[in-house]
Structures are given as structure tokens and as C-alpha cells.
Amino acid sequence: MTLEREWMRGAAPLAVLTLLDRREMYGYELVEALERQSDGIFAMGQSTVYPLLYNLENKGHVEPFWERAESGRRRKYYRITEAGGRWLEAQQDQWARLVTALRSLGVP
């Protein structure tokens, strides 16, 4: 099961930055982690995640860097920036307030 497009548009950047706040990841690793750790809710392909990463990069929330994998292949990794961390914290606060408000209305 996946989220409707409007929910995904708002929640996906929060999900991506939450994972990158834990550790740096390369794109495909992020795609797999999003799906696995959300029980399929954030099952997004590379064609969705990479434009999202580019958007977050343009906003200054993530920065890319290159690393060589054990196989010798170069991979583009992403890490959250200080500005991204501040944005993430603000979004988490808004999310918590939204969940509280919905629960007060009787939404489980």
C-alpha cells in the first residue's frame, strides 16, 4: 500500500531527511531503506527519489559527495546539511502537532 499523491508529496521529503539524519546513503540504498523501513508505504522508485534528492539539494537541505564502494565503483552519497537538520526539526514539530490535532478529532 502506498500513500495518495498529495500525502506523499508532503511526507516524502520528511521521510528522506529522517533517514539521512541517521546516516549518509547513496540513492538506491535510500530507495530500499524507504520501502523496507516503512513497510512499503514509501515504495518509491529511483525515478521519484532522485528528483526529490535534487530538489532537497537545491534547497540546501542535502549535499552530495562521491565515495568509492568496496567493488571499486564510485557512488554518489547524500548527507543532510545543517539547514536540512533545522528544516527537519521544524517539520517533525509540525507533524507531531498535526497528529495530535487529528487524534483530538477522533482519527486513530
mmCIF file with all atom_site columns, C-alpha atoms in Angstrom:
data_model
loop_
_atom_site.group_PDB
_atom_site.id
_atom_site.type_symbol
_atom_site.label_atom_id
_atom_site.label_alt_id
_atom_site.label_comp_id
_atom_site.label_asym_id
_atom_site.label_entity_id
_atom_site.label_seq_id
_atom_site.pdbx_PDB_ins_code
_atom_site.Cartn_x
_atom_site.Cartn_y
_atom_site.Cartn_z
_atom_site.occupancy
_atom_site.B_iso_or_equiv
_atom_site.pdbx_formal_charge
_atom_site.auth_seq_id
_atom_site.auth_comp_id
_atom_site.auth_asym_id
_atom_site.auth_atom_id
_atom_site.pdbx_PDB_model_num
ATOM 1   C CA . MET A 1 1   ? 0.000   0.000  0.000   1.00 0.00 ? 1   MET A CA 1
ATOM 2   C CA . THR A 1 2   ? 1.280   3.461  -0.862  1.00 0.00 ? 2   THR A CA 1
ATOM 3   C CA . LEU A 1 3   ? 0.119   6.928  0.077   1.00 0.00 ? 3   LEU A CA 1
ATOM 4   C CA . GLU A 1 4   ? -2.010  9.065  -2.199  1.00 0.00 ? 4   GLU A CA 1
ATOM 5   C CA . ARG A 1 5   ? -0.028  11.552 -4.241  1.00 0.00 ? 5   ARG A CA 1
ATOM 6   C CA . GLU A 1 6   ? -0.798  14.598 -2.048  1.00 0.00 ? 6   GLU A CA 1
ATOM 7   C CA . TRP A 1 7   ? 0.191   12.812 1.157   1.00 0.00 ? 7   TRP A CA 1
ATOM 8   C CA . MET A 1 8   ? 3.352   11.527 -0.496  1.00 0.00 ? 8   MET A CA 1
ATOM 9   C CA . ARG A 1 9   ? 4.319   14.985 -1.739  1.00 0.00 ? 9   ARG A CA 1
ATOM 10  C CA . GLY A 1 10  ? 4.305   16.306 1.823   1.00 0.00 ? 10  GLY A CA 1
ATOM 11  C CA . ALA A 1 11  ? 5.665   13.274 3.654   1.00 0.00 ? 11  ALA A CA 1
ATOM 12  C CA . ALA A 1 12  ? 8.411   12.081 1.290   1.00 0.00 ? 12  ALA A CA 1
ATOM 13  C CA . PRO A 1 13  ? 10.917  14.886 1.998   1.00 0.00 ? 13  PRO A CA 1
ATOM 14  C CA . LEU A 1 14  ? 10.387  14.351 5.722   1.00 0.00 ? 14  LEU A CA 1
ATOM 15  C CA . ALA A 1 15  ? 10.966  10.603 5.319   1.00 0.00 ? 15  ALA A CA 1
ATOM 16  C CA . VAL A 1 16  ? 14.111  11.075 3.218   1.00 0.00 ? 16  VAL A CA 1
ATOM 17  C CA . LEU A 1 17  ? 15.659  13.608 5.573   1.00 0.00 ? 17  LEU A CA 1
ATOM 18  C CA . THR A 1 18  ? 14.783  11.478 8.591   1.00 0.00 ? 18  THR A CA 1
ATOM 19  C CA . LEU A 1 19  ? 16.778  8.590  7.130   1.00 0.00 ? 19  LEU A CA 1
ATOM 20  C CA . LEU A 1 20  ? 19.663  10.822 6.072   1.00 0.00 ? 20  LEU A CA 1
ATOM 21  C CA . ASP A 1 21  ? 19.735  12.327 9.549   1.00 0.00 ? 21  ASP A CA 1
ATOM 22  C CA . ARG A 1 22  ? 20.592  8.849  10.832  1.00 0.00 ? 22  ARG A CA 1
ATOM 23  C CA . ARG A 1 23  ? 23.342  8.204  8.281   1.00 0.00 ? 23  ARG A CA 1
ATOM 24  C CA . GLU A 1 24  ? 24.627  9.072  4.832   1.00 0.00 ? 24  GLU A CA 1
ATOM 25  C CA . MET A 1 25  ? 23.237  6.957  1.980   1.00 0.00 ? 25  MET A CA 1
ATOM 26  C CA . TYR A 1 26  ? 23.532  6.602  -1.774  1.00 0.00 ? 26  TYR A CA 1
ATOM 27  C CA . GLY A 1 27  ? 20.400  6.857  -3.881  1.00 0.00 ? 27  GLY A CA 1
ATOM 28  C CA . TYR A 1 28  ? 19.479  3.225  -4.410  1.00 0.00 ? 28  TYR A CA 1
ATOM 29  C CA . GLU A 1 29  ? 20.258  2.436  -0.773  1.00 0.00 ? 29  GLU A CA 1
ATOM 30  C CA . LEU A 1 30  ? 17.825  5.193  0.185   1.00 0.00 ? 30  LEU A CA 1
ATOM 31  C CA . VAL A 1 31  ? 15.142  3.783  -2.140  1.00 0.00 ? 31  VAL A CA 1
ATOM 32  C CA . GLU A 1 32  ? 15.455  0.376  -0.480  1.00 0.00 ? 32  GLU A CA 1
ATOM 33  C CA . ALA A 1 33  ? 15.516  1.775  3.069   1.00 0.00 ? 33  ALA A CA 1
ATOM 34  C CA . LEU A 1 34  ? 12.422  3.893  2.467   1.00 0.00 ? 34  LEU A CA 1
ATOM 35  C CA . GLU A 1 35  ? 10.424  0.898  1.286   1.00 0.00 ? 35  GLU A CA 1
ATOM 36  C CA . ARG A 1 36  ? 11.757  -1.583 3.841   1.00 0.00 ? 36  ARG A CA 1
ATOM 37  C CA . GLN A 1 37  ? 11.561  0.614  6.919   1.00 0.00 ? 37  GLN A CA 1
ATOM 38  C CA . SER A 1 38  ? 8.080   1.933  6.081   1.00 0.00 ? 38  SER A CA 1
ATOM 39  C CA . ASP A 1 39  ? 6.569   -1.489 5.333   1.00 0.00 ? 39  ASP A CA 1
ATOM 40  C CA . GLY A 1 40  ? 6.040   -0.440 1.727   1.00 0.00 ? 40  GLY A CA 1
ATOM 41  C CA . ILE A 1 41  ? 4.307   2.888  2.383   1.00 0.00 ? 41  ILE A CA 1
ATOM 42  C CA . PHE A 1 42  ? 7.253   4.783  0.892   1.00 0.00 ? 42  PHE A CA 1
ATOM 43  C CA . ALA A 1 43  ? 7.802   2.404  -2.016  1.00 0.00 ? 43  ALA A CA 1
ATOM 44  C CA . MET A 1 44  ? 9.212   4.928  -4.456  1.00 0.00 ? 44  MET A CA 1
ATOM 45  C CA . GLY A 1 45  ? 11.347  4.128  -7.424  1.00 0.00 ? 45  GLY A CA 1
ATOM 46  C CA . GLN A 1 46  ? 14.591  5.818  -8.338  1.00 0.00 ? 46  GLN A CA 1
ATOM 47  C CA . SER A 1 47  ? 12.676  7.996  -10.800 1.00 0.00 ? 47  SER A CA 1
ATOM 48  C CA . THR A 1 48  ? 10.883  9.549  -7.810  1.00 0.00 ? 48  THR A CA 1
ATOM 49  C CA . VAL A 1 49  ? 13.666  9.606  -5.217  1.00 0.00 ? 49  VAL A CA 1
ATOM 50  C CA . TYR A 1 50  ? 16.376  11.197 -7.375  1.00 0.00 ? 50  TYR A CA 1
ATOM 51  C CA . PRO A 1 51  ? 14.294  14.251 -8.359  1.00 0.00 ? 51  PRO A CA 1
ATOM 52  C CA . LEU A 1 52  ? 13.367  14.585 -4.678  1.00 0.00 ? 52  LEU A CA 1
ATOM 53  C CA . LEU A 1 53  ? 17.052  14.493 -3.720  1.00 0.00 ? 53  LEU A CA 1
ATOM 54  C CA . TYR A 1 54  ? 17.863  17.114 -6.383  1.00 0.00 ? 54  TYR A CA 1
ATOM 55  C CA . ASN A 1 55  ? 15.085  19.318 -5.021  1.00 0.00 ? 55  ASN A CA 1
ATOM 56  C CA . LEU A 1 56  ? 16.386  18.933 -1.455  1.00 0.00 ? 56  LEU A CA 1
ATOM 57  C CA . GLU A 1 57  ? 19.890  19.708 -2.719  1.00 0.00 ? 57  GLU A CA 1
ATOM 58  C CA . ASN A 1 58  ? 18.671  22.884 -4.460  1.00 0.00 ? 58  ASN A CA 1
ATOM 59  C CA . LYS A 1 59  ? 17.066  23.981 -1.188  1.00 0.00 ? 59  LYS A CA 1
ATOM 60  C CA . GLY A 1 60  ? 20.319  23.364 0.667   1.00 0.00 ? 60  GLY A CA 1
ATOM 61  C CA . HIS A 1 61  ? 18.900  20.528 2.776   1.00 0.00 ? 61  HIS A CA 1
ATOM 62  C CA . VAL A 1 62  ? 21.205  17.780 1.493   1.00 0.00 ? 62  VAL A CA 1
ATOM 63  C CA . GLU A 1 63  ? 24.628  17.712 -0.096  1.00 0.00 ? 63  GLU A CA 1
ATOM 64  C CA . PRO A 1 64  ? 26.014  15.027 -2.374  1.00 0.00 ? 64  PRO A CA 1
ATOM 65  C CA . PHE A 1 65  ? 29.505  13.581 -2.263  1.00 0.00 ? 65  PHE A CA 1
ATOM 66  C CA . TRP A 1 66  ? 31.270  10.730 -4.028  1.00 0.00 ? 66  TRP A CA 1
ATOM 67  C CA . GLU A 1 67  ? 32.696  7.613  -2.367  1.00 0.00 ? 67  GLU A CA 1
ATOM 68  C CA . ARG A 1 68  ? 34.258  4.507  -3.805  1.00 0.00 ? 68  ARG A CA 1
ATOM 69  C CA . ALA A 1 69  ? 32.434  1.288  -2.871  1.00 0.00 ? 69  ALA A CA 1
ATOM 70  C CA . GLU A 1 70  ? 34.256  -1.924 -1.961  1.00 0.00 ? 70  GLU A CA 1
ATOM 71  C CA . SER A 1 71  ? 33.614  -3.064 -5.533  1.00 0.00 ? 71  SER A CA 1
ATOM 72  C CA . GLY A 1 72  ? 35.633  -0.079 -6.745  1.00 0.00 ? 72  GLY A CA 1
ATOM 73  C CA . ARG A 1 73  ? 32.600  1.622  -8.228  1.00 0.00 ? 73  ARG A CA 1
ATOM 74  C CA . ARG A 1 74  ? 32.022  5.285  -7.380  1.00 0.00 ? 74  ARG A CA 1
ATOM 75  C CA . ARG A 1 75  ? 28.714  6.081  -5.706  1.00 0.00 ? 75  ARG A CA 1
ATOM 76  C CA . LYS A 1 76  ? 27.036  9.400  -5.104  1.00 0.00 ? 76  LYS A CA 1
ATOM 77  C CA . TYR A 1 77  ? 26.071  9.637  -1.443  1.00 0.00 ? 77  TYR A CA 1
ATOM 78  C CA . TYR A 1 78  ? 23.859  12.203 0.241   1.00 0.00 ? 78  TYR A CA 1
ATOM 79  C CA . ARG A 1 79  ? 24.080  13.744 3.697   1.00 0.00 ? 79  ARG A CA 1
ATOM 80  C CA . ILE A 1 80  ? 21.802  16.146 5.488   1.00 0.00 ? 80  ILE A CA 1
ATOM 81  C CA . THR A 1 81  ? 23.103  19.691 5.904   1.00 0.00 ? 81  THR A CA 1
ATOM 82  C CA . GLU A 1 82  ? 22.795  21.939 8.930   1.00 0.00 ? 82  GLU A CA 1
ATOM 83  C CA . ALA A 1 83  ? 19.964  23.818 7.180   1.00 0.00 ? 83  ALA A CA 1
ATOM 84  C CA . GLY A 1 84  ? 18.332  20.476 6.363   1.00 0.00 ? 84  GLY A CA 1
ATOM 85  C CA . GLY A 1 85  ? 18.550  19.478 10.016  1.00 0.00 ? 85  GLY A CA 1
ATOM 86  C CA . ARG A 1 86  ? 16.804  22.684 11.072  1.00 0.00 ? 86  ARG A CA 1
ATOM 87  C CA . TRP A 1 87  ? 14.106  22.147 8.432   1.00 0.00 ? 87  TRP A CA 1
ATOM 88  C CA . LEU A 1 88  ? 13.675  18.538 9.525   1.00 0.00 ? 88  LEU A CA 1
ATOM 89  C CA . GLU A 1 89  ? 13.262  19.552 13.163  1.00 0.00 ? 89  GLU A CA 1
ATOM 90  C CA . ALA A 1 90  ? 10.610  22.137 12.233  1.00 0.00 ? 90  ALA A CA 1
ATOM 91  C CA . GLN A 1 91  ? 8.764   19.600 10.064  1.00 0.00 ? 91  GLN A CA 1
ATOM 92  C CA . GLN A 1 92  ? 8.831   16.966 12.798  1.00 0.00 ? 92  GLN A CA 1
ATOM 93  C CA . ASP A 1 93  ? 7.297   19.505 15.176  1.00 0.00 ? 93  ASP A CA 1
ATOM 94  C CA . GLN A 1 94  ? 4.566   20.339 12.666  1.00 0.00 ? 94  GLN A CA 1
ATOM 95  C CA . TRP A 1 95  ? 3.933   16.644 12.048  1.00 0.00 ? 95  TRP A CA 1
ATOM 96  C CA . ALA A 1 96  ? 3.563   15.979 15.786  1.00 0.00 ? 96  ALA A CA 1
ATOM 97  C CA . ARG A 1 97  ? 1.073   18.857 16.097  1.00 0.00 ? 97  ARG A CA 1
ATOM 98  C CA . LEU A 1 98  ? -0.901  17.566 13.112  1.00 0.00 ? 98  LEU A CA 1
ATOM 99  C CA . VAL A 1 99  ? -1.104  14.036 14.545  1.00 0.00 ? 99  VAL A CA 1
ATOM 100 C CA . THR A 1 100 ? -2.207  15.427 17.924  1.00 0.00 ? 100 THR A CA 1
ATOM 101 C CA . ALA A 1 101 ? -4.915  17.543 16.269  1.00 0.00 ? 101 ALA A CA 1
ATOM 102 C CA . LEU A 1 102 ? -6.181  14.606 14.190  1.00 0.00 ? 102 LEU A CA 1
ATOM 103 C CA . ARG A 1 103 ? -6.316  12.361 17.253  1.00 0.00 ? 103 ARG A CA 1
ATOM 104 C CA . SER A 1 104 ? -8.285  15.002 19.149  1.00 0.00 ? 104 SER A CA 1
ATOM 105 C CA . LEU A 1 105 ? -10.815 14.811 16.310  1.00 0.00 ? 105 LEU A CA 1
ATOM 106 C CA . GLY A 1 106 ? -11.081 11.058 16.720  1.00 0.00 ? 106 GLY A CA 1
ATOM 107 C CA . VAL A 1 107 ? -8.790  9.936  13.903  1.00 0.00 ? 107 VAL A CA 1
ATOM 108 C CA . PRO A 1 108 ? -6.961  6.834  15.174  1.00 0.00 ? 108 PRO A CA 1
#
